[in-house]
Amino acid sequence: MLPFKLVYSEKYFLPIGEHVFRADKFRLIRERLLQQHAADESDFIVPDLASESDVTLVHSPHYVNKLMEGGLSAREELQMEIPYSPQVVDAFMLHTGGSILAAERALEDGVCMNIGGGFHHAFPDHGEGFCMINDFAVAIRVMQKRGKIRRAMTVDCDVHQGNGTAFIFGNSALKPNVLPSSSAPTLASVSGPGTSRANGADVFTISLHQEHNYPFVKPASSIDVNLPDGCGDTEYLAWLDNALSSGLRQFDPELICYVAGADPFSEDQLGGLNLTIEGLKQRDELVFRAARTRNIPVMTTYAGGYANHVEDTVTIHCNTVLAAAEVYRTATSDRPR
Ligand SMILES: [Zn+2]
């Protein structure tokens, strides 16, 4: 039995036909975890659909209406890069409910993983890049609305920049910090008990991504790490460590949303970085260790993963569960208080 819960529903499958986005990966991850006895049935919990009122904490009522009524234009559907159907909307609402549940359970148990979600390219008024609803942005706003947290941090390690998330939580009071850069500006401190929960400064966004890749317009995150093509394990892990240390020095989140994309993998069809499967597991461990040593609850979502062989995508995502289990199974007595 795992020391945390895995949020999953068989209805996470997105009926989008033959597509580079293998929407059956969620089921395959669950099956692999069970087959390898990395998890058992009792580790899984099933989410409810997010409500429209939850989703409109991030998305415009006009956009949500169009999703519910089937009112997207052909151009809007094209920009989404997946076919529209009411069933696809339901699946996204369920992934979003899953991220809300994962956030809740992370606050109770210290860590929780949504075996789905991570739709970081969804903006308040439109979807793009296979993303219809920004599930974890909604989860953060729901936790804030319920008074469970004031401040959150997103750590987005998908190979593509988290443009929707950066836009949603963007705040002109924050000077964006773009790395790698020899002249990167130092961020002003934005944390503190007086931080109000309605403005953008209550969510600190970190994105590590391939610079020369989609999205070509990248709204500023609090920290953007623009990685060069072909970046490998050692360099990547050093930048991640740097970004996490820098972010956590400046900001004191009560919840971390880790976006554990599998597409920085060297054999990804939509990525141009050069990480190995082992390097990606070390990446996961680095994030979980950073959260755990500081006693910050962490929820995980999966985002992209388009390896030539879907088995590799499944391995990378399963390894995220294994990495969390290794970090959170160690004795709690050494946790700083
Ligand atoms: Zn991606």
Short mmCIF file of C-alpha atoms and ligand atoms in Angstrom, two decimals:
data_model
loop_
_atom_site.label_atom_id
_atom_site.label_comp_id
_atom_site.label_asym_id
_atom_site.label_seq_id
_atom_site.Cartn_x
_atom_site.Cartn_y
_atom_site.Cartn_z
CA MET A 1 0.00 0.00 0.00
CA LEU A 2 1.28 3.45 -0.89
CA PRO A 3 1.70 6.20 1.72
CA PHE A 4 -0.59 8.44 -0.39
CA LYS A 5 -3.60 8.21 -2.69
CA LEU A 6 -3.80 8.05 -6.48
CA VAL A 7 -6.78 9.82 -8.02
CA TYR A 8 -8.12 8.06 -11.09
CA SER A 9 -11.30 7.31 -13.00
CA GLU A 10 -11.79 4.99 -15.95
CA LYS A 11 -13.65 7.94 -17.47
CA TYR A 12 -10.36 9.89 -17.76
CA PHE A 13 -10.12 8.46 -21.27
CA LEU A 14 -10.55 11.25 -23.83
CA PRO A 15 -12.43 10.12 -26.94
CA ILE A 16 -10.28 12.04 -29.43
CA GLY A 17 -9.63 9.28 -31.95
CA GLU A 18 -6.24 8.46 -33.46
CA HIS A 19 -4.00 11.13 -31.93
CA VAL A 20 -0.40 11.75 -30.85
CA PHE A 21 -1.89 12.30 -27.38
CA ARG A 22 -2.53 8.71 -26.26
CA ALA A 23 -5.62 9.22 -24.15
CA ASP A 24 -5.47 5.61 -23.02
CA LYS A 25 -2.23 6.31 -21.13
CA PHE A 26 -4.12 6.96 -17.89
CA ARG A 27 -5.60 3.45 -17.93
CA LEU A 28 -2.25 1.95 -18.93
CA ILE A 29 -0.53 3.67 -15.99
CA ARG A 30 -3.06 2.26 -13.56
CA GLU A 31 -2.75 -1.22 -15.04
CA ARG A 32 1.07 -1.15 -14.90
CA LEU A 33 1.10 0.04 -11.28
CA LEU A 34 -1.22 -2.80 -10.30
CA GLN A 35 0.63 -5.41 -12.39
CA GLN A 36 3.96 -4.50 -10.84
CA HIS A 37 2.46 -4.39 -7.33
CA ALA A 38 3.63 -0.80 -7.00
CA ALA A 39 0.06 0.04 -5.94
CA ASP A 40 -3.04 -1.89 -5.00
CA GLU A 41 -6.73 -1.23 -5.60
CA SER A 42 -7.14 0.49 -2.24
CA ASP A 43 -4.60 3.17 -3.20
CA PHE A 44 -6.96 4.55 -5.85
CA ILE A 45 -9.72 7.05 -5.17
CA VAL A 46 -12.31 8.20 -7.69
CA PRO A 47 -13.04 11.90 -8.28
CA ASP A 48 -16.33 13.66 -9.00
CA LEU A 49 -16.84 16.03 -11.89
CA ALA A 50 -15.74 19.60 -11.16
CA SER A 51 -18.69 21.97 -10.99
CA GLU A 52 -19.18 24.86 -13.38
CA SER A 53 -18.82 27.27 -10.47
CA ASP A 54 -15.41 25.76 -9.65
CA VAL A 55 -14.25 26.04 -13.26
CA THR A 56 -15.37 29.68 -13.54
CA LEU A 57 -12.95 30.59 -10.74
CA VAL A 58 -10.36 30.44 -13.57
CA HIS A 59 -12.25 30.35 -16.86
CA SER A 60 -14.60 32.98 -18.23
CA PRO A 61 -18.32 32.13 -17.98
CA HIS A 62 -18.54 32.85 -21.72
CA TYR A 63 -15.93 30.18 -22.52
CA VAL A 64 -17.44 27.65 -20.10
CA ASN A 65 -20.83 28.26 -21.69
CA LYS A 66 -19.41 27.55 -25.12
CA LEU A 67 -17.93 24.28 -23.83
CA MET A 68 -21.22 23.24 -22.26
CA GLU A 69 -23.39 24.27 -25.22
CA GLY A 70 -21.08 23.16 -28.01
CA GLY A 71 -20.58 26.74 -29.17
CA LEU A 72 -16.87 26.73 -30.07
CA SER A 73 -16.01 28.12 -33.49
CA ALA A 74 -14.08 25.98 -35.99
CA ARG A 75 -11.03 28.16 -35.29
CA GLU A 76 -11.31 27.64 -31.54
CA GLU A 77 -11.56 23.90 -32.03
CA LEU A 78 -8.54 23.96 -34.33
CA GLN A 79 -6.55 25.86 -31.71
CA MET A 80 -7.45 23.19 -29.12
CA GLU A 81 -5.94 20.56 -31.47
CA ILE A 82 -8.41 17.94 -30.25
CA PRO A 83 -11.94 17.36 -31.55
CA TYR A 84 -14.79 18.82 -29.52
CA SER A 85 -17.56 16.65 -28.13
CA PRO A 86 -19.67 16.78 -24.95
CA GLN A 87 -17.89 13.56 -23.88
CA VAL A 88 -14.51 15.27 -24.15
CA VAL A 89 -15.83 18.17 -22.03
CA ASP A 90 -17.02 15.67 -19.40
CA ALA A 91 -13.60 14.01 -19.33
CA PHE A 92 -11.88 17.37 -18.77
CA MET A 93 -14.37 18.22 -16.02
CA LEU A 94 -13.49 14.89 -14.40
CA HIS A 95 -9.71 15.46 -14.66
CA THR A 96 -10.37 18.84 -13.04
CA GLY A 97 -12.41 17.22 -10.26
CA GLY A 98 -9.45 14.87 -9.90
CA SER A 99 -7.03 17.72 -9.39
CA ILE A 100 -9.35 19.32 -6.83
CA LEU A 101 -9.48 16.00 -4.95
CA ALA A 102 -5.70 15.60 -5.26
CA ALA A 103 -5.17 19.08 -3.80
CA GLU A 104 -7.53 18.28 -0.90
CA ARG A 105 -5.82 14.99 -0.14
CA ALA A 106 -2.33 16.50 -0.50
CA LEU A 107 -3.26 19.01 2.20
CA GLU A 108 -4.39 16.13 4.44
CA ASP A 109 -1.74 13.50 3.64
CA GLY A 110 1.26 15.60 2.51
CA VAL A 111 1.18 14.25 -1.04
CA CYS A 112 -1.37 13.06 -3.59
CA MET A 113 -1.21 12.27 -7.28
CA ASN A 114 -3.80 12.77 -9.97
CA ILE A 115 -3.24 10.04 -12.58
CA GLY A 116 -4.33 12.62 -15.15
CA GLY A 117 -4.65 16.39 -15.50
CA GLY A 118 -1.84 18.88 -16.04
CA PHE A 119 -3.64 20.77 -18.83
CA HIS A 120 -1.40 23.81 -18.57
CA HIS A 121 -2.07 25.30 -22.03
CA ALA A 122 -5.69 26.18 -21.21
CA PHE A 123 -6.30 29.95 -20.84
CA PRO A 124 -9.26 31.64 -19.09
CA ASP A 125 -11.09 32.23 -22.37
CA HIS A 126 -9.80 29.54 -24.70
CA GLY A 127 -8.15 26.15 -24.89
CA GLU A 128 -5.12 25.17 -26.90
CA GLY A 129 -2.44 22.49 -27.24
CA PHE A 130 -4.74 19.54 -26.29
CA CYS A 131 -5.88 21.43 -23.17
CA MET A 132 -9.49 22.51 -22.58
CA ILE A 133 -9.60 23.31 -18.84
CA ASN A 134 -6.61 24.22 -16.67
CA ASP A 135 -7.43 21.63 -14.01
CA PHE A 136 -4.74 22.43 -11.45
CA ALA A 137 -5.23 26.21 -11.71
CA VAL A 138 -8.89 25.52 -10.88
CA ALA A 139 -7.81 23.26 -7.98
CA ILE A 140 -5.64 26.05 -6.53
CA ARG A 141 -8.45 28.62 -6.77
CA VAL A 142 -10.92 26.16 -5.19
CA MET A 143 -8.55 25.53 -2.25
CA GLN A 144 -8.14 29.28 -1.80
CA LYS A 145 -11.88 29.89 -2.00
CA ARG A 146 -12.50 27.24 0.65
CA GLY A 147 -9.93 28.95 2.87
CA LYS A 148 -7.62 25.93 2.92
CA ILE A 149 -4.59 27.76 1.52
CA ARG A 150 -3.58 31.28 0.62
CA ARG A 151 -0.41 30.68 -1.37
CA ALA A 152 0.51 27.99 -3.91
CA MET A 153 3.41 27.28 -6.23
CA THR A 154 3.28 25.52 -9.58
CA VAL A 155 6.38 23.58 -10.67
CA ASP A 156 5.88 22.75 -14.33
CA CYS A 157 8.40 20.27 -15.77
CA ASP A 158 6.55 19.48 -19.00
CA VAL A 159 8.79 20.10 -22.03
CA HIS A 160 6.37 22.82 -23.18
CA GLN A 161 6.07 26.10 -21.31
CA GLY A 162 3.03 26.43 -19.03
CA ASN A 163 1.62 29.40 -20.94
CA GLY A 164 -1.97 29.10 -19.69
CA THR A 165 -0.85 28.82 -16.07
CA ALA A 166 1.58 31.74 -16.40
CA PHE A 167 -1.19 33.87 -17.89
CA ILE A 168 -3.79 32.86 -15.29
CA PHE A 169 -1.55 33.63 -12.32
CA GLY A 170 0.43 36.41 -13.98
CA ASN A 171 1.00 39.45 -11.91
CA SER A 172 2.67 42.65 -12.99
CA ALA A 173 4.01 43.08 -9.44
CA LEU A 174 6.35 40.17 -10.10
CA LYS A 175 9.39 40.77 -12.22
CA PRO A 176 9.77 37.69 -14.37
CA ASN A 177 13.01 35.82 -13.86
CA VAL A 178 14.18 34.16 -17.05
CA LEU A 179 16.88 31.51 -16.76
CA PRO A 180 19.41 30.59 -17.98
CA SER A 181 20.72 34.11 -18.03
CA SER A 182 23.85 35.66 -16.60
CA SER A 183 21.94 38.84 -15.84
CA ALA A 184 18.77 37.37 -14.38
CA PRO A 185 17.07 39.89 -12.11
CA THR A 186 16.48 39.03 -8.48
CA LEU A 187 12.85 38.67 -7.54
CA ALA A 188 11.39 40.76 -4.79
CA SER A 189 9.90 38.85 -1.89
CA VAL A 190 6.23 38.28 -2.55
CA SER A 191 5.30 36.03 0.36
CA GLY A 192 3.97 36.99 3.73
CA PRO A 193 0.89 36.62 5.86
CA GLY A 194 -0.61 39.78 4.42
CA THR A 195 -0.71 38.44 0.88
CA SER A 196 -4.28 38.68 -0.28
CA ARG A 197 -5.75 35.63 -1.93
CA ALA A 198 -7.48 37.24 -4.83
CA ASN A 199 -4.52 38.76 -6.64
CA GLY A 200 -1.90 37.08 -8.79
CA ALA A 201 0.88 37.31 -6.21
CA ASP A 202 -0.61 34.44 -4.25
CA VAL A 203 0.57 31.88 -6.80
CA PHE A 204 4.23 31.56 -7.78
CA THR A 205 4.78 29.85 -11.13
CA ILE A 206 7.92 27.98 -12.16
CA SER A 207 8.28 26.50 -15.65
CA LEU A 208 11.25 24.52 -17.02
CA HIS A 209 10.83 23.95 -20.72
CA GLN A 210 12.51 23.77 -24.10
CA GLU A 211 12.84 27.33 -25.36
CA HIS A 212 12.49 26.50 -29.06
CA ASN A 213 9.20 24.66 -28.90
CA TYR A 214 5.48 25.33 -28.59
CA PRO A 215 4.13 27.70 -27.28
CA PHE A 216 5.97 30.27 -29.34
CA VAL A 217 4.54 33.14 -27.30
CA LYS A 218 5.41 32.47 -23.67
CA PRO A 219 3.69 34.69 -21.07
CA ALA A 220 6.08 35.25 -18.17
CA SER A 221 6.03 32.79 -15.29
CA SER A 222 7.53 33.90 -11.95
CA ILE A 223 10.56 31.83 -13.00
CA ASP A 224 10.99 30.60 -16.57
CA VAL A 225 13.91 28.32 -17.36
CA ASN A 226 14.36 28.38 -21.14
CA LEU A 227 16.37 25.25 -21.85
CA PRO A 228 18.42 24.73 -25.02
CA ASP A 229 17.60 21.97 -27.51
CA GLY A 230 19.10 18.63 -26.53
CA CYS A 231 19.53 19.50 -22.84
CA GLY A 232 20.41 16.32 -20.93
CA ASP A 233 19.92 14.95 -17.41
CA THR A 234 22.79 16.65 -15.59
CA GLU A 235 22.14 20.13 -16.92
CA TYR A 236 18.37 19.77 -16.49
CA LEU A 237 18.60 18.59 -12.89
CA ALA A 238 20.98 21.43 -12.02
CA TRP A 239 18.54 24.00 -13.45
CA LEU A 240 15.60 22.43 -11.66
CA ASP A 241 17.48 22.46 -8.36
CA ASN A 242 18.42 26.07 -8.98
CA ALA A 243 14.85 27.11 -9.86
CA LEU A 244 13.32 25.29 -6.88
CA SER A 245 15.83 26.73 -4.42
CA SER A 246 15.39 30.20 -5.85
CA GLY A 247 11.58 29.99 -5.86
CA LEU A 248 11.36 28.59 -2.35
CA ARG A 249 13.71 31.25 -1.03
CA GLN A 250 11.42 33.96 -2.34
CA PHE A 251 8.03 32.41 -1.75
CA ASP A 252 6.47 30.33 0.98
CA PRO A 253 3.73 28.18 -0.58
CA GLU A 254 1.21 26.14 1.37
CA LEU A 255 0.74 23.78 -1.59
CA ILE A 256 2.95 22.80 -4.53
CA CYS A 257 1.33 21.67 -7.78
CA TYR A 258 3.89 19.58 -9.59
CA VAL A 259 3.25 19.16 -13.33
CA ALA A 260 5.23 16.01 -14.13
CA GLY A 261 5.20 15.96 -17.93
CA ALA A 262 6.84 12.90 -19.48
CA ASP A 263 7.76 14.75 -22.68
CA PRO A 264 11.29 16.00 -21.78
CA PHE A 265 12.21 12.37 -22.62
CA SER A 266 14.80 11.98 -25.41
CA GLU A 267 12.43 9.86 -27.51
CA ASP A 268 9.41 12.11 -27.29
CA GLN A 269 7.70 12.98 -30.58
CA LEU A 270 6.86 16.54 -29.50
CA GLY A 271 9.93 17.34 -27.42
CA GLY A 272 13.52 18.24 -28.20
CA LEU A 273 15.24 17.67 -24.85
CA ASN A 274 17.41 14.65 -24.14
CA LEU A 275 16.44 13.33 -20.73
CA THR A 276 16.66 9.62 -19.92
CA ILE A 277 13.99 7.64 -18.09
CA GLU A 278 16.31 7.50 -15.07
CA GLY A 279 16.97 11.26 -15.26
CA LEU A 280 13.22 11.91 -15.26
CA LYS A 281 12.82 9.81 -12.13
CA GLN A 282 15.60 11.82 -10.46
CA ARG A 283 13.71 14.95 -11.48
CA ASP A 284 10.60 13.64 -9.68
CA GLU A 285 12.63 12.76 -6.58
CA LEU A 286 14.17 16.23 -6.54
CA VAL A 287 10.74 17.89 -6.50
CA PHE A 288 9.32 15.55 -3.84
CA ARG A 289 12.43 15.95 -1.63
CA ALA A 290 12.28 19.74 -1.93
CA ALA A 291 8.62 19.67 -0.85
CA ARG A 292 9.02 17.13 1.90
CA THR A 293 12.07 18.58 3.61
CA ARG A 294 10.14 21.85 3.89
CA ASN A 295 6.87 20.18 4.92
CA ILE A 296 5.01 21.61 1.93
CA PRO A 297 2.12 19.44 0.67
CA VAL A 298 2.50 18.49 -2.99
CA MET A 299 -0.07 17.39 -5.55
CA THR A 300 1.02 15.97 -8.89
CA THR A 301 -0.58 16.05 -12.33
CA TYR A 302 0.74 14.35 -15.45
CA ALA A 303 0.47 16.68 -18.49
CA GLY A 304 2.20 15.57 -21.72
CA GLY A 305 4.03 12.45 -22.81
CA TYR A 306 4.28 11.41 -26.45
CA ALA A 307 7.12 8.90 -26.58
CA ASN A 308 7.55 6.88 -29.77
CA HIS A 309 6.57 3.86 -27.69
CA VAL A 310 3.65 4.48 -25.34
CA GLU A 311 5.21 1.96 -22.92
CA ASP A 312 7.99 4.49 -22.26
CA THR A 313 5.47 7.24 -21.46
CA VAL A 314 3.76 4.82 -19.08
CA THR A 315 7.09 3.90 -17.44
CA ILE A 316 7.99 7.56 -16.91
CA HIS A 317 4.60 8.34 -15.36
CA CYS A 318 4.68 5.21 -13.16
CA ASN A 319 8.16 6.18 -12.00
CA THR A 320 6.70 9.42 -10.64
CA VAL A 321 4.58 7.30 -8.29
CA LEU A 322 7.62 5.18 -7.36
CA ALA A 323 9.73 8.30 -6.74
CA ALA A 324 7.07 9.74 -4.42
CA ALA A 325 6.78 6.39 -2.61
CA GLU A 326 10.55 6.30 -2.04
CA VAL A 327 10.67 9.85 -0.72
CA TYR A 328 7.53 9.61 1.45
CA ARG A 329 8.18 6.12 2.82
CA THR A 330 11.35 7.19 4.63
CA ALA A 331 11.00 7.79 8.37
CA THR A 332 9.13 10.93 9.28
CA SER A 333 11.25 11.57 12.38
CA ASP A 334 13.87 13.34 10.27
CA ARG A 335 11.34 15.83 8.93
CA PRO A 336 12.20 19.33 10.05
CA ARG A 337 9.43 20.97 12.04
ZN ZN B 1 4.02 19.00 -23.18
#
